[in-house]
Short mmCIF file of C-alpha atoms in Angstrom, two decimals:
data_model
loop_
_atom_site.label_atom_id
_atom_site.label_comp_id
_atom_site.label_asym_id
_atom_site.label_seq_id
_atom_site.Cartn_x
_atom_site.Cartn_y
_atom_site.Cartn_z
CA UNK A 21 44.56 -51.56 -45.58
CA UNK A 22 45.20 -48.58 -43.31
CA UNK A 23 43.07 -46.41 -45.61
CA UNK A 24 40.12 -48.74 -45.01
CA UNK A 25 40.53 -48.43 -41.24
CA UNK A 26 40.83 -44.64 -41.48
CA UNK A 27 37.63 -44.56 -43.56
CA UNK A 28 35.76 -46.59 -40.94
CA UNK A 29 36.55 -43.93 -38.34
CA UNK A 30 36.25 -40.90 -40.62
CA UNK A 31 33.10 -39.55 -38.96
CA UNK A 32 33.83 -40.83 -35.46
CA UNK A 33 35.17 -38.49 -32.84
CA UNK A 34 36.00 -38.80 -29.18
CA UNK A 35 38.35 -40.82 -27.04
CA UNK A 36 36.75 -44.22 -27.67
CA UNK A 37 36.93 -43.85 -31.47
CA UNK A 38 40.55 -42.70 -31.24
CA UNK A 39 41.53 -45.68 -29.04
CA UNK A 40 39.73 -48.15 -31.30
CA UNK A 41 41.38 -46.75 -34.41
CA UNK A 42 44.81 -46.95 -32.75
CA UNK A 43 44.22 -50.59 -31.80
CA UNK A 44 42.97 -51.53 -35.27
CA UNK A 45 46.01 -49.91 -36.89
CA UNK A 46 48.48 -51.48 -34.44
CA UNK A 47 47.46 -55.14 -34.62
CA UNK A 48 49.94 -57.26 -36.57
CA UNK A 49 48.58 -59.27 -39.51
CA UNK A 50 48.52 -63.03 -38.94
CA UNK A 51 49.42 -62.61 -35.25
CA UNK A 52 47.05 -63.20 -32.36
CA UNK A 53 47.30 -60.68 -29.54
CA UNK A 54 45.87 -61.40 -26.10
CA UNK A 55 43.34 -58.96 -24.71
CA UNK A 56 45.70 -58.12 -21.86
CA UNK A 57 48.46 -57.16 -24.35
CA UNK A 58 46.21 -54.68 -26.19
CA UNK A 59 46.85 -51.81 -23.83
CA UNK A 60 50.63 -52.23 -24.31
CA UNK A 61 50.83 -52.50 -28.12
CA UNK A 62 52.33 -49.04 -28.50
CA UNK A 63 53.19 -46.16 -26.15
CA UNK A 64 50.34 -44.15 -27.69
CA UNK A 65 47.83 -46.92 -26.92
CA UNK A 66 49.21 -47.28 -23.39
CA UNK A 67 48.67 -43.56 -22.86
CA UNK A 68 45.13 -43.75 -24.30
CA UNK A 69 44.21 -46.57 -21.88
CA UNK A 70 45.97 -45.08 -18.84
CA UNK A 71 43.55 -44.95 -15.92
CA UNK A 72 40.90 -46.98 -17.77
CA UNK A 73 39.70 -50.46 -16.82
CA UNK A 74 39.88 -53.82 -18.54
CA UNK A 75 36.17 -53.40 -19.24
CA UNK A 76 37.01 -50.43 -21.48
CA UNK A 77 39.41 -52.59 -23.47
CA UNK A 78 36.71 -55.25 -23.75
CA UNK A 79 34.13 -52.70 -24.99
CA UNK A 80 36.61 -51.36 -27.55
CA UNK A 81 37.34 -54.87 -28.82
CA UNK A 82 33.60 -55.60 -29.04
CA UNK A 83 33.14 -52.44 -31.10
CA UNK A 84 36.02 -53.36 -33.44
CA UNK A 85 34.57 -56.83 -33.87
CA UNK A 86 31.14 -55.37 -34.67
CA UNK A 87 32.80 -53.16 -37.31
CA UNK A 88 34.34 -56.29 -38.81
CA UNK A 89 37.89 -55.05 -38.23
CA UNK A 90 39.02 -57.81 -35.87
CA UNK A 91 38.41 -61.47 -35.19
CA UNK A 92 38.15 -62.55 -31.55
CA UNK A 93 38.64 -65.85 -29.81
CA UNK A 94 39.06 -66.73 -26.16
CA UNK A 95 42.82 -66.48 -26.55
CA UNK A 96 43.00 -63.11 -28.27
CA UNK A 97 42.32 -60.89 -31.25
CA UNK A 98 43.72 -60.53 -34.76
CA UNK A 99 42.96 -58.21 -37.68
CA UNK A 100 40.10 -59.44 -39.88
CA UNK A 101 42.47 -59.95 -42.80
CA UNK A 102 39.86 -61.53 -45.05
CA UNK A 103 37.77 -58.34 -44.96
CA UNK A 104 40.75 -56.02 -45.24
CA UNK A 105 42.24 -57.95 -48.18
CA UNK A 106 39.12 -57.27 -50.22
CA UNK A 107 40.06 -53.57 -50.19
CA UNK A 108 43.63 -54.02 -51.39
CA UNK A 109 43.98 -53.32 -55.12
CA UNK A 110 44.96 -56.33 -57.18
CA UNK A 111 48.37 -56.24 -58.80
CA UNK A 112 48.68 -56.90 -62.47
CA UNK A 113 50.47 -60.10 -63.38
CA UNK A 114 53.93 -59.83 -64.94
CA UNK A 115 52.47 -60.79 -68.32
CA UNK A 116 49.92 -57.96 -68.08
CA UNK A 117 52.63 -55.53 -67.02
CA UNK A 118 54.80 -56.45 -70.02
CA UNK A 119 51.85 -56.15 -72.39
CA UNK A 120 51.12 -52.66 -71.08
CA UNK A 121 54.63 -51.46 -72.02
#
């Protein structure tokens, strides 16, 4: 899942891309995070948003939503798990694993 996020930002440079990547990597699966909590997810994110306004957070969340990396509601944001799951390799069933031996 992290590889997919890293790929999305592979050719992006600058402070905004760095902040957005940090946020996308720091959101907890199946947990909604309020927009006001975003800037305090990790010390690194807090440092990246230091001196910036709530509008910057909002723009970053809009960009992540447009990339399909997060889902937003009025109450908060969460990773777009359905998209990210499609990039996780499928595991072989136990029967298939035994047959391969």
